[in-house]
PDB file of C-alpha atoms and ligand atoms in Angstrom:
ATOM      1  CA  UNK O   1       7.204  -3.154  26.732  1.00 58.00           C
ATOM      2  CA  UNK O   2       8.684   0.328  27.313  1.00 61.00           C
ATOM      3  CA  UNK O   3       8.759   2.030  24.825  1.00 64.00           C
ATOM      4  CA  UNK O   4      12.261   3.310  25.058  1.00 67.00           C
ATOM      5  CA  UNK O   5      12.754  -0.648  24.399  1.00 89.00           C
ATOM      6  CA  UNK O   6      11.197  -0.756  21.202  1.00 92.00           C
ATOM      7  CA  UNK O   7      14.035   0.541  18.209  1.00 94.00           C
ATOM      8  CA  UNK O   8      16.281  -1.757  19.863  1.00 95.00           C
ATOM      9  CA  UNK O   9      13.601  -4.495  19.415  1.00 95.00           C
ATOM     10  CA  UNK O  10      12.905  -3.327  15.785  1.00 96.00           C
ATOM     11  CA  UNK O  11      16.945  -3.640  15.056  1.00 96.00           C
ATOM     12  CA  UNK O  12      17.290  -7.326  16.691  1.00 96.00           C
ATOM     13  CA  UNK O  13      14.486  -8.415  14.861  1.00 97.00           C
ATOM     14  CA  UNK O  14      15.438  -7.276  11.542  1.00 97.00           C
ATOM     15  CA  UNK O  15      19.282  -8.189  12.109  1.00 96.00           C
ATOM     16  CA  UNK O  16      17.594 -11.881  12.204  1.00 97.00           C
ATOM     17  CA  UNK O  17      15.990 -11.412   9.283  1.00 96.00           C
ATOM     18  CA  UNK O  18      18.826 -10.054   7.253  1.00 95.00           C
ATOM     19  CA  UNK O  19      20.956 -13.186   8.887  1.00 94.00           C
ATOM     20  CA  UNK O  20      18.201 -15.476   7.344  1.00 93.00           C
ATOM     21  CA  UNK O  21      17.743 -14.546   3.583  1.00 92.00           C
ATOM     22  CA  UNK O  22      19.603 -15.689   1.003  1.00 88.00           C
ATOM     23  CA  UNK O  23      18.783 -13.542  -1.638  1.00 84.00           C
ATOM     24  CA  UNK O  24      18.348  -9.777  -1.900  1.00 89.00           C
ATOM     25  CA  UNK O  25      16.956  -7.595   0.392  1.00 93.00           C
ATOM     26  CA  UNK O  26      13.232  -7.147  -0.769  1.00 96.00           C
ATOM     27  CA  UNK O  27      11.681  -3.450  -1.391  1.00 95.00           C
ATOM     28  CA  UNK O  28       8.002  -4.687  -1.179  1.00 96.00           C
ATOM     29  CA  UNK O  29       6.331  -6.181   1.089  1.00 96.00           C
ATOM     30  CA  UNK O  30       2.962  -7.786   0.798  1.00 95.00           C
ATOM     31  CA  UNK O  31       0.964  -8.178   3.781  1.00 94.00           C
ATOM     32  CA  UNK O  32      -1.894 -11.029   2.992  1.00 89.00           C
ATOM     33  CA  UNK O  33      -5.698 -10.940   4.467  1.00 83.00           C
ATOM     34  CA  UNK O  34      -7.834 -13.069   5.334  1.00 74.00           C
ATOM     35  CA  UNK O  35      -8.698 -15.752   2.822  1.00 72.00           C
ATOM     36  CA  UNK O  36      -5.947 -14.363   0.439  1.00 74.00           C
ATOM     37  CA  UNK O  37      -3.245 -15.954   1.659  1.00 75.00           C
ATOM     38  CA  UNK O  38      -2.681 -18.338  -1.329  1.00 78.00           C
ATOM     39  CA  UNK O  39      -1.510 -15.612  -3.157  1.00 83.00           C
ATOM     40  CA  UNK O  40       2.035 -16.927  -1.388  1.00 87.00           C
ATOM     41  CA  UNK O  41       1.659 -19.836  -3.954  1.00 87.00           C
ATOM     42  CA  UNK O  42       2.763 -17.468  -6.260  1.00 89.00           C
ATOM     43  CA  UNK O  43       5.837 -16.277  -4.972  1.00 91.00           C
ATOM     44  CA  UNK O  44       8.819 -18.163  -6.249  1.00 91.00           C
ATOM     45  CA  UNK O  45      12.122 -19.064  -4.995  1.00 92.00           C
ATOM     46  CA  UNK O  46      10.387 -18.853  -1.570  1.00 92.00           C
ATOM     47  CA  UNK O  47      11.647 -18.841   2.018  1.00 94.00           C
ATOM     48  CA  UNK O  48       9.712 -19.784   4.685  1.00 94.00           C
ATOM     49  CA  UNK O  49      10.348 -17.682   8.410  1.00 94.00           C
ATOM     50  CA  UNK O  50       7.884 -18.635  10.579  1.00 92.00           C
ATOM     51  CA  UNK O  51       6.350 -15.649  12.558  1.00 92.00           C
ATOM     52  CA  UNK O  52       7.254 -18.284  16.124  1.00 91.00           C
ATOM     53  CA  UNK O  53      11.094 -18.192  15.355  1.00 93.00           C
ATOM     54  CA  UNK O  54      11.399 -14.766  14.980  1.00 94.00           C
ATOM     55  CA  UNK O  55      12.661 -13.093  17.764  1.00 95.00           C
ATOM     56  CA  UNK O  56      10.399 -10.082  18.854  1.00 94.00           C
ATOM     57  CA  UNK O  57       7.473 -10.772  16.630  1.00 92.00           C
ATOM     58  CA  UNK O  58       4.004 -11.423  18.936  1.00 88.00           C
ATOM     59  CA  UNK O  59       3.359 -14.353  19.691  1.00 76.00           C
ATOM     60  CA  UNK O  60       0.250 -15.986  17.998  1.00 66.00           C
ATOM     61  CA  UNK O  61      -2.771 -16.192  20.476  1.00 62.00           C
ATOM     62  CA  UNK O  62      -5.079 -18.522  18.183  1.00 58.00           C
ATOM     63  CA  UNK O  63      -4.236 -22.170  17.441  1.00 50.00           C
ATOM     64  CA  UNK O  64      -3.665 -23.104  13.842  1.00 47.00           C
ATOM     65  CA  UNK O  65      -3.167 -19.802  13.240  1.00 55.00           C
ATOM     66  CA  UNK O  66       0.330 -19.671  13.000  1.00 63.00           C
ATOM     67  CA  UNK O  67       1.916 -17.381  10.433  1.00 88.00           C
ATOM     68  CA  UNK O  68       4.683 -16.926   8.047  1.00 91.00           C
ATOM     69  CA  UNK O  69       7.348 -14.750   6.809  1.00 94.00           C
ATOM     70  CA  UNK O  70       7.920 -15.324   3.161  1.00 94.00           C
ATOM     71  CA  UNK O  71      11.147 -13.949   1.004  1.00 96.00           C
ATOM     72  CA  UNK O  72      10.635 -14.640  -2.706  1.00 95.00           C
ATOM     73  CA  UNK O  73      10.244 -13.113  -6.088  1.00 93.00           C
ATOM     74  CA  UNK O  74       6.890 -12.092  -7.397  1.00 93.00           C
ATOM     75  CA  UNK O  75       6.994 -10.752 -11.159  1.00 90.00           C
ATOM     76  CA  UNK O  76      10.435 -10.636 -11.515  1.00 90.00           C
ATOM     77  CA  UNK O  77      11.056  -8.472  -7.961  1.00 93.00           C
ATOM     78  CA  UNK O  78      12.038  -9.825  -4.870  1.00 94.00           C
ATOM     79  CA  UNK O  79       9.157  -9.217  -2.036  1.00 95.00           C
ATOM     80  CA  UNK O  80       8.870 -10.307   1.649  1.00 96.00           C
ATOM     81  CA  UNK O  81       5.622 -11.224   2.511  1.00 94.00           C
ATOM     82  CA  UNK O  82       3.366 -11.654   5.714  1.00 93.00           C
ATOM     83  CA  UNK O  83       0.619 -14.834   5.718  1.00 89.00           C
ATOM     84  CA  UNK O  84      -1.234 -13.908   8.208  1.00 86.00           C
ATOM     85  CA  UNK O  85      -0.909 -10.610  10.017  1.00 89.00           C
ATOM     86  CA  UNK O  86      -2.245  -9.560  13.635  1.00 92.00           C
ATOM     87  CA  UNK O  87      -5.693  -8.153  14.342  1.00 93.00           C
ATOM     88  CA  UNK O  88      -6.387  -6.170  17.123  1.00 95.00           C
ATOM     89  CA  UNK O  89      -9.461  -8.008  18.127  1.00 94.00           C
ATOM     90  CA  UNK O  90      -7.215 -11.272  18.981  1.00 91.00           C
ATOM     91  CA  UNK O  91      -6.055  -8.680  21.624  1.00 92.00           C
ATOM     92  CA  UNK O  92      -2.357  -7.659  20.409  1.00 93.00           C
ATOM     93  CA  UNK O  93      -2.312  -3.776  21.370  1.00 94.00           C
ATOM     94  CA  UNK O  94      -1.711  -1.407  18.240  1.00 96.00           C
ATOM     95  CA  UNK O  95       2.282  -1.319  18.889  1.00 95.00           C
ATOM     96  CA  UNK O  96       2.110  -5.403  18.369  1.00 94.00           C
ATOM     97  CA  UNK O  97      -0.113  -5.249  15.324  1.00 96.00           C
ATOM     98  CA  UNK O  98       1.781  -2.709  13.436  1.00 97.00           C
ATOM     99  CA  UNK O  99       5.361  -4.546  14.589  1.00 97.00           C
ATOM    100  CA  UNK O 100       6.305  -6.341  11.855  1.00 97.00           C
ATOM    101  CA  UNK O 101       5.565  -2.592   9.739  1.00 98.00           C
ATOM    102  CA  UNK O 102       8.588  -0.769  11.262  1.00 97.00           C
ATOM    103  CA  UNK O 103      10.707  -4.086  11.178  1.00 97.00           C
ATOM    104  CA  UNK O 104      10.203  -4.057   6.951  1.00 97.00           C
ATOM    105  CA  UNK O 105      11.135  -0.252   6.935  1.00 97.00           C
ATOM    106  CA  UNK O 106      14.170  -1.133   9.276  1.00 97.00           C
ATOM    107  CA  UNK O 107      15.112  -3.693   6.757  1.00 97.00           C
ATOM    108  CA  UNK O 108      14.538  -1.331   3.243  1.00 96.00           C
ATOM    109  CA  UNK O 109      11.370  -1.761   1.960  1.00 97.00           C
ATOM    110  CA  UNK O 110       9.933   1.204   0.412  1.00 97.00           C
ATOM    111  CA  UNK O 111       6.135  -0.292  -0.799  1.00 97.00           C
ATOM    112  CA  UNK O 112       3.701  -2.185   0.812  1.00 97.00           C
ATOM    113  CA  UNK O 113       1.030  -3.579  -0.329  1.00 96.00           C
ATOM    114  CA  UNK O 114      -2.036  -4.340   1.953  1.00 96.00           C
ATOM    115  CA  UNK O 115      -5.088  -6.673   1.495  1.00 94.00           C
ATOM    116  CA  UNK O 116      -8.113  -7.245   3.439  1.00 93.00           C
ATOM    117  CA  UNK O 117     -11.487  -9.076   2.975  1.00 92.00           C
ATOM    118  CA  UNK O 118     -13.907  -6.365   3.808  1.00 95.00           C
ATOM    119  CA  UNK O 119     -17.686  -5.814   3.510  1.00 95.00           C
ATOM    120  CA  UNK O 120     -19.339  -3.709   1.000  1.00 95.00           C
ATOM    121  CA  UNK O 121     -21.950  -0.281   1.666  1.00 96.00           C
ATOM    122  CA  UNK O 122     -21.435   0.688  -1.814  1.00 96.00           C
ATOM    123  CA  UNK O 123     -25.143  -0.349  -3.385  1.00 95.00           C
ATOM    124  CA  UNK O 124     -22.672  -0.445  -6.466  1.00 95.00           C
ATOM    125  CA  UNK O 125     -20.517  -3.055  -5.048  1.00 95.00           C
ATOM    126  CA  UNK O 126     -20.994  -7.003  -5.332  1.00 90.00           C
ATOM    127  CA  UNK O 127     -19.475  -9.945  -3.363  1.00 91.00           C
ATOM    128  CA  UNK O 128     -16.376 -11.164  -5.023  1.00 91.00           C
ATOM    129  CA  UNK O 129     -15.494  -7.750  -6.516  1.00 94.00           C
ATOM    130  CA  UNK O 130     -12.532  -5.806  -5.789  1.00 95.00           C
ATOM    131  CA  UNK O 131     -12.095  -2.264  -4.225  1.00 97.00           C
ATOM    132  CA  UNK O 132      -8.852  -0.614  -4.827  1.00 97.00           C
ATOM    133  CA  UNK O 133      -8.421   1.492  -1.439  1.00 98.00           C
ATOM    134  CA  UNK O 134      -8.111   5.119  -2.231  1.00 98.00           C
ATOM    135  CA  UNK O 135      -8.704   6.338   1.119  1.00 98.00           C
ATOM    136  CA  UNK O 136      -9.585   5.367   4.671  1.00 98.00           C
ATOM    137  CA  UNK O 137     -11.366   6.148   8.369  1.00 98.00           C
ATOM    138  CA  UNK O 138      -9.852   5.010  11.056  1.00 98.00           C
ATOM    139  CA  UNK O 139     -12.370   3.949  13.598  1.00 98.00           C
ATOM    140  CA  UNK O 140     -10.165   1.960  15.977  1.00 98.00           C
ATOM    141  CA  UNK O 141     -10.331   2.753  19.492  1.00 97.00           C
ATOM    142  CA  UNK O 142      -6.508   3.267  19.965  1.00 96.00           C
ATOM    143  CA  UNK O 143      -3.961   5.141  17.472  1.00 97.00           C
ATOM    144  CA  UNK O 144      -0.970   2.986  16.665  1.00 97.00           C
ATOM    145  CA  UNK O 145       1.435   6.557  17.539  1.00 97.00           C
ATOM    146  CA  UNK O 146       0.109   6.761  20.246  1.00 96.00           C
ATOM    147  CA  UNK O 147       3.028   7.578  22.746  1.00 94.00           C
ATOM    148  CA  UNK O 148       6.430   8.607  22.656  1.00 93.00           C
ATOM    149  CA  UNK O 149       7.707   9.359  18.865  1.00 95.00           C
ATOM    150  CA  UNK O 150      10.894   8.267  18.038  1.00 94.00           C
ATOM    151  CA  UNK O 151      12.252  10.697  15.229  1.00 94.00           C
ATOM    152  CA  UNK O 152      13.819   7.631  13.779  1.00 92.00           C
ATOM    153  CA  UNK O 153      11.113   6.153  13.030  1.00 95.00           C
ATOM    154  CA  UNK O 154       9.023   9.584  11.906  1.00 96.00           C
ATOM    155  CA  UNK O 155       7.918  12.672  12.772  1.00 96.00           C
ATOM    156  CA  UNK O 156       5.259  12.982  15.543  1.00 97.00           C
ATOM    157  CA  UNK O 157       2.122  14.532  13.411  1.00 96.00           C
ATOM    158  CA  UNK O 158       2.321  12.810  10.059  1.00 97.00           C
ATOM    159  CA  UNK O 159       0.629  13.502   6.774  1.00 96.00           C
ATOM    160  CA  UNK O 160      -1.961  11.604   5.844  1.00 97.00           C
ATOM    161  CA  UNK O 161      -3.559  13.367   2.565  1.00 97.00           C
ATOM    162  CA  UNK O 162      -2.122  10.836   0.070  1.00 97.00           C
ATOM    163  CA  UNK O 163      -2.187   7.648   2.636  1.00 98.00           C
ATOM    164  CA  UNK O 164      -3.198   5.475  -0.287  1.00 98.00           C
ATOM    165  CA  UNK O 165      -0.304   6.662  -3.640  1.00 98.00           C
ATOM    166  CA  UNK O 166      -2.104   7.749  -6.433  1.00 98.00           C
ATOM    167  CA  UNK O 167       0.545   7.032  -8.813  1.00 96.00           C
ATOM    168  CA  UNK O 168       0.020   2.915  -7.454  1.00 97.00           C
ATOM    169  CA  UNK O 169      -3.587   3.962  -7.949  1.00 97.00           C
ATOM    170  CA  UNK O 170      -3.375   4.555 -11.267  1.00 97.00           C
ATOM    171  CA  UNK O 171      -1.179   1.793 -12.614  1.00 96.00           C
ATOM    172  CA  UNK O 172      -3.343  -0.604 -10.953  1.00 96.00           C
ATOM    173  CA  UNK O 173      -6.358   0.642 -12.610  1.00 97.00           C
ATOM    174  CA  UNK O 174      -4.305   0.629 -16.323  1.00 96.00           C
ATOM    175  CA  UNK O 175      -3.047  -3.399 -15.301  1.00 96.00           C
ATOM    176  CA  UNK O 176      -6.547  -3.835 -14.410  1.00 96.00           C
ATOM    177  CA  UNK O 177      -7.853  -2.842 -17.895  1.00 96.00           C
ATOM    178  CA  UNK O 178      -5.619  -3.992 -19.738  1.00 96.00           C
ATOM    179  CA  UNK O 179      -5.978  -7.519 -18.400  1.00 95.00           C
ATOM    180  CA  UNK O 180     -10.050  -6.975 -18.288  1.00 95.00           C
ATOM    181  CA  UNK O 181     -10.488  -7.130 -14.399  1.00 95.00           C
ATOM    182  CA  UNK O 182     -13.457  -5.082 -13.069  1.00 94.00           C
ATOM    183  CA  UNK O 183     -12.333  -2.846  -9.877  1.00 96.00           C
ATOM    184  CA  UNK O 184     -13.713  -0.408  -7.988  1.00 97.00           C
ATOM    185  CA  UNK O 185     -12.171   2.419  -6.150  1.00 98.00           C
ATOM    186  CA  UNK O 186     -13.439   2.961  -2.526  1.00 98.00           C
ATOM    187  CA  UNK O 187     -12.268   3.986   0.947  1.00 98.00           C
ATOM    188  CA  UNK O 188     -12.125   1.475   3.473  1.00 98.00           C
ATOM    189  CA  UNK O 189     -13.035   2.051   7.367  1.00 98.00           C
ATOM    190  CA  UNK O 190     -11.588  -0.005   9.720  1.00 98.00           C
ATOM    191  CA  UNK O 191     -12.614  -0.779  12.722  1.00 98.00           C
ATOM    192  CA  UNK O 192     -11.430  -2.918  15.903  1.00 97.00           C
ATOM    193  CA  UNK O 193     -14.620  -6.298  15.738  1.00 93.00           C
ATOM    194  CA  UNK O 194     -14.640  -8.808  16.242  1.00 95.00           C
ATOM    195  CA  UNK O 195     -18.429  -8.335  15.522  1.00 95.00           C
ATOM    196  CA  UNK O 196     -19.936  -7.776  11.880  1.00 93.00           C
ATOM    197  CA  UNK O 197     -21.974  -4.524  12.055  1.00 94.00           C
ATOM    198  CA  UNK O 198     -25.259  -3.937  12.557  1.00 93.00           C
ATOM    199  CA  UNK O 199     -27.613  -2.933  10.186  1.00 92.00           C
ATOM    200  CA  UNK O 200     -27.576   0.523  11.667  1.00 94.00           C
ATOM    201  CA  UNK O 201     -23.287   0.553  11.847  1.00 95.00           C
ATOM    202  CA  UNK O 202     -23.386  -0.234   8.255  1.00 95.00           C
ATOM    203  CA  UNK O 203     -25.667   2.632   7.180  1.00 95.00           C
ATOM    204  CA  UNK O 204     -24.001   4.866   9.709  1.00 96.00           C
ATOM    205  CA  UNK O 205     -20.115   3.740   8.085  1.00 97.00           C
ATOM    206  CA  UNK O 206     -21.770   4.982   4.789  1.00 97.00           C
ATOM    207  CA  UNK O 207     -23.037   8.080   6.168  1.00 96.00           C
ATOM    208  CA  UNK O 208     -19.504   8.839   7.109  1.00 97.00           C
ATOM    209  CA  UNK O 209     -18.085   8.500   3.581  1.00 98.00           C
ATOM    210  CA  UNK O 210     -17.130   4.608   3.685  1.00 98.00           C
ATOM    211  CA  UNK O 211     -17.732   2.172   0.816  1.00 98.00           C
ATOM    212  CA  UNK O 212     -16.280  -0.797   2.905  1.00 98.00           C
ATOM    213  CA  UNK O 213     -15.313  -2.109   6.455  1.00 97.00           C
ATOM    214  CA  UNK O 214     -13.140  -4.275   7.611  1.00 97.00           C
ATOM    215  CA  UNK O 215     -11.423  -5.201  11.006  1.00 96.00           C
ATOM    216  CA  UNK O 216      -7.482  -4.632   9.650  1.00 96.00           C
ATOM    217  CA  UNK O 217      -5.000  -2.597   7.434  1.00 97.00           C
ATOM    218  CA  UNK O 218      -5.709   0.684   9.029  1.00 98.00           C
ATOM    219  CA  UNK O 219      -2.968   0.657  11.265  1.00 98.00           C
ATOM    220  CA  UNK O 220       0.223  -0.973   9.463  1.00 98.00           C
ATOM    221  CA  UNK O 221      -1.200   2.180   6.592  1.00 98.00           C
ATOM    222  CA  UNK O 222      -0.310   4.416   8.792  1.00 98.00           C
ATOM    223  CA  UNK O 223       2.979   3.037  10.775  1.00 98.00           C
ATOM    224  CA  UNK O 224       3.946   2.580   7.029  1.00 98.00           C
ATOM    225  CA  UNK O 225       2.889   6.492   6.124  1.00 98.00           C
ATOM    226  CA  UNK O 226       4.719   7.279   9.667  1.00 98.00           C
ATOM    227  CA  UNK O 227       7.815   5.710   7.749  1.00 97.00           C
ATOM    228  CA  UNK O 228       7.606   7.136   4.725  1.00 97.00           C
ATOM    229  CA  UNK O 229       6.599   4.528   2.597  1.00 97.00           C
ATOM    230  CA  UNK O 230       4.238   4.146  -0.505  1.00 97.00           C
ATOM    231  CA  UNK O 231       0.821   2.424  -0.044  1.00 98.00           C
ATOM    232  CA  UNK O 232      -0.902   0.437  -2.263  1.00 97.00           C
ATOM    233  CA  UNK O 233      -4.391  -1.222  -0.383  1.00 97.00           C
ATOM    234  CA  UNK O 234      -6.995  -3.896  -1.965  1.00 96.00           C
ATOM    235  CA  UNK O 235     -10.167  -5.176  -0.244  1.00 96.00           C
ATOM    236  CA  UNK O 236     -11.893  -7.937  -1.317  1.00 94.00           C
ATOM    237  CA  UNK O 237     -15.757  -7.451  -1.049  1.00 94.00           C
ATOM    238  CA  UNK O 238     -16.876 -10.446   0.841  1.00 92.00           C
ATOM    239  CA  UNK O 239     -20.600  -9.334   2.316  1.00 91.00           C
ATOM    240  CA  UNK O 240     -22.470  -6.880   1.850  1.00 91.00           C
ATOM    241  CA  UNK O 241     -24.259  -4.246   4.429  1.00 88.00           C
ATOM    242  CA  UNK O 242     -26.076  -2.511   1.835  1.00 88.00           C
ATOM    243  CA  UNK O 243     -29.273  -0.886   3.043  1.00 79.00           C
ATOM    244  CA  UNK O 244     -32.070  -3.474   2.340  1.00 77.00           C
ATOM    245  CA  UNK O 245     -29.617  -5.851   1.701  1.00 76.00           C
ATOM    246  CA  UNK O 246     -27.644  -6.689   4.653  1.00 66.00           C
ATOM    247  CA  UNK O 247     -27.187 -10.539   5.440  1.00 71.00           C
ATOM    248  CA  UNK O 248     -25.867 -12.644   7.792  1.00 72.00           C
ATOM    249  CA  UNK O 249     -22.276 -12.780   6.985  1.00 73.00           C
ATOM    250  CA  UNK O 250     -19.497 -15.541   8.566  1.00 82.00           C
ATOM    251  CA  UNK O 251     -16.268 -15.985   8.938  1.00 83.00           C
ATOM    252  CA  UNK O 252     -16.574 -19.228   6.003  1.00 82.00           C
ATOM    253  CA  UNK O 253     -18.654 -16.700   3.956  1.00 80.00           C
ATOM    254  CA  UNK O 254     -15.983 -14.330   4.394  1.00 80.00           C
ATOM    255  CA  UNK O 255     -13.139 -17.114   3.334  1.00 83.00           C
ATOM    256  CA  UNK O 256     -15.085 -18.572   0.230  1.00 80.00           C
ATOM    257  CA  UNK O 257     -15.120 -15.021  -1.495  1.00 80.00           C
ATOM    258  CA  UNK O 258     -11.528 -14.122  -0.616  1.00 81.00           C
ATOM    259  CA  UNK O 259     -10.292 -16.894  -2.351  1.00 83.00           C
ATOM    260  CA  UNK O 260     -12.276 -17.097  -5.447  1.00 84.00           C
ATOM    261  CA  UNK O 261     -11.171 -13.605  -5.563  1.00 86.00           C
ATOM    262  CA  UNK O 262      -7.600 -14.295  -5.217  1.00 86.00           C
ATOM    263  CA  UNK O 263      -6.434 -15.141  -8.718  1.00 87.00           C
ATOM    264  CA  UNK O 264      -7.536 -11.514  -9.776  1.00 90.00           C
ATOM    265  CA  UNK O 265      -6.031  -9.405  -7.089  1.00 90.00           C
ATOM    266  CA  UNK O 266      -2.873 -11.689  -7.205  1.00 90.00           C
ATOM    267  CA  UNK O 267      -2.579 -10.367 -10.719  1.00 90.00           C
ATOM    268  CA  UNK O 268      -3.057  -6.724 -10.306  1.00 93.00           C
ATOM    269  CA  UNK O 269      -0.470  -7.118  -7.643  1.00 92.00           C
ATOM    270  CA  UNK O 270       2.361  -9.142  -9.599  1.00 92.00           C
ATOM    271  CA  UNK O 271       2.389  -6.949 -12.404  1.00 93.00           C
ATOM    272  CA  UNK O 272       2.061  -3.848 -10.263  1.00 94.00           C
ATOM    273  CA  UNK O 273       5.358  -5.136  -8.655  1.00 92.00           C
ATOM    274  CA  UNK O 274       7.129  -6.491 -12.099  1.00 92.00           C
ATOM    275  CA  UNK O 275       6.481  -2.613 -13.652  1.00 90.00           C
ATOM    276  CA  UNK O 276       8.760  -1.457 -10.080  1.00 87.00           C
ATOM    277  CA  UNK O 277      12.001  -0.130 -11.129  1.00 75.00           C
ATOM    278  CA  UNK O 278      14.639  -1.609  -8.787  1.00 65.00           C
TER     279      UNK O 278
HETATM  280  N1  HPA R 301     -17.470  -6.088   8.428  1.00 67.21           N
HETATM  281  C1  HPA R 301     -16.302  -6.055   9.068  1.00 67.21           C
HETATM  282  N2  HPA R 301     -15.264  -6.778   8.684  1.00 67.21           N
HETATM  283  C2  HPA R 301     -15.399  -7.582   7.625  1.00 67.21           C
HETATM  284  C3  HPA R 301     -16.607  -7.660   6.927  1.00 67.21           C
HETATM  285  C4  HPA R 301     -17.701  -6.875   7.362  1.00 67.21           C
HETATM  286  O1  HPA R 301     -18.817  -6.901   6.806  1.00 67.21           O
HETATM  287  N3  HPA R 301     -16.416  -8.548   5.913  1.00 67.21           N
HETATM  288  C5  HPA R 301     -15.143  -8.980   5.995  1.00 67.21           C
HETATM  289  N4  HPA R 301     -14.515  -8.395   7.034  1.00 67.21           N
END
């Protein structure tokens, strides 16, 4: 793609998106990680875009892993949200993965939310907990501006000192209390896999300042930051690459703790959105 070609991309693929909801234009967007994608069960009123009809969007390279646009309401808001997103280890490049970013700033939305299964190197943390994301290092091998900036779209050397908003930050943690939830707080380093780290990556990505690490959400944070919108990032803690107590972890592994965590970070989220002003 040149990249000269990609605002007008951005603008055809939101004027089909506009063209296909019926309601209003949503203001959040939730994109859904691995294993947490039944948090779309949740979203009422929904419509259903799937990622294949939409002109523009990359086209899925694993079977059965095809992926969905959803327009709803969640807590009272309307939200778009994305079941499934793309990794850059399935080999989209970063201006593919972080695609369907610019397209929900093209169409209005001014929040997204982010969620990832991720392991833990926080001795504190245990499988099945959740980490709100207060911070993150990017570790992937290729920056998502990389290239030509388009004003447009933002300015060439963004800020990135609040990536995570503190005032989402802090409402979560008050929903979280008040419904009894245990969270942590964390920063998340992503990185490009496919592998799970090594014993000695794991220590190292604590070293560094990391409390978990995952292969996503580092790049649509900061096309989203690029745009100007607020951040508000969960990881579910799936494994753990604790020093001493580092296991085998797979994909399944991975799954079965997203989900049973689900329920929980599906309710920070929905009342997170319900307290939004519109
Ligand atoms: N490492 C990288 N990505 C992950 C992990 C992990 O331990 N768990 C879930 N996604």
């Amino acid at each position: 793609m040149k990249s000269e070609d990609l605002l007008i991309r951005i603008n055809e693929t939101a004027d089909y998106i506009r063209g296909c909801v019926n309601g209003p234009m949503p203001r959040t967007a939730i994109i859904l990680g691995t294993g947490l994608g039944a948090l779309v069960d949740h979203i009422e009123n929904k419509q259903y875009i799937p990622y294949s009809e939409i002109p523009n969007f990359p086209v899925s390279t694993v079977e059965g892993h095809s992926g969905n646009l959803i327009i709803g309401t969640l807590g009272g808001k309307a939200v778009m949200g994305m079941q499934g997103r793309f990794h850059y280890y399935e080999g989209y490049d970063m201006k593919q993965v972080t695609f369907p970013v610019r397209v929900m700033k093209a169409l209005g939305v001014k929040t997204l939310f982010v969620s990832n299964a991720a392991g833990g190197m926080n001795p504190e943390f245990q499988i099945g907990e959740i980490m709100i994301i207060n911070d993150h290092i990017n570790l992937f091998p290729e920056h998502p501006l990389r290239g030509k900036n388009f004003p447009e779209l933002g300015t060439r050397f963004p800020d990135m000192s609040e990536a995570y908003s503190k005032r989402l930050i802090n409402q979560a943690l008050e929903i979280a209390k008040e419904k009894g939830i245990r969270v942590k707080q964390g920063v998340y380093v992503g990185t490009q896999g496919p592998t799970f780290e090594t014993p000695a990556e794991y220590r190292y990505f604590r070293r560094i300042g990391g409390d978990a690490v995952g292969m996503s959400t580092v790049p649509e944070v900061i096309v989203a930051r690029h745009g100007g919108m607020e951040v508000f990032g969960v990881s579910v803690i799936t494994d753990l690459g604790v020093e001493g107590i580092v296991e085998v972890a797979t994909h399944e592994d991975v799954q079965r703790a997203a989900e049973a965590a689900q329920p929980r970070m599906m309710e920070i989220m929905r009342e997170l959105v319900s307290r939004f002003e519109e």
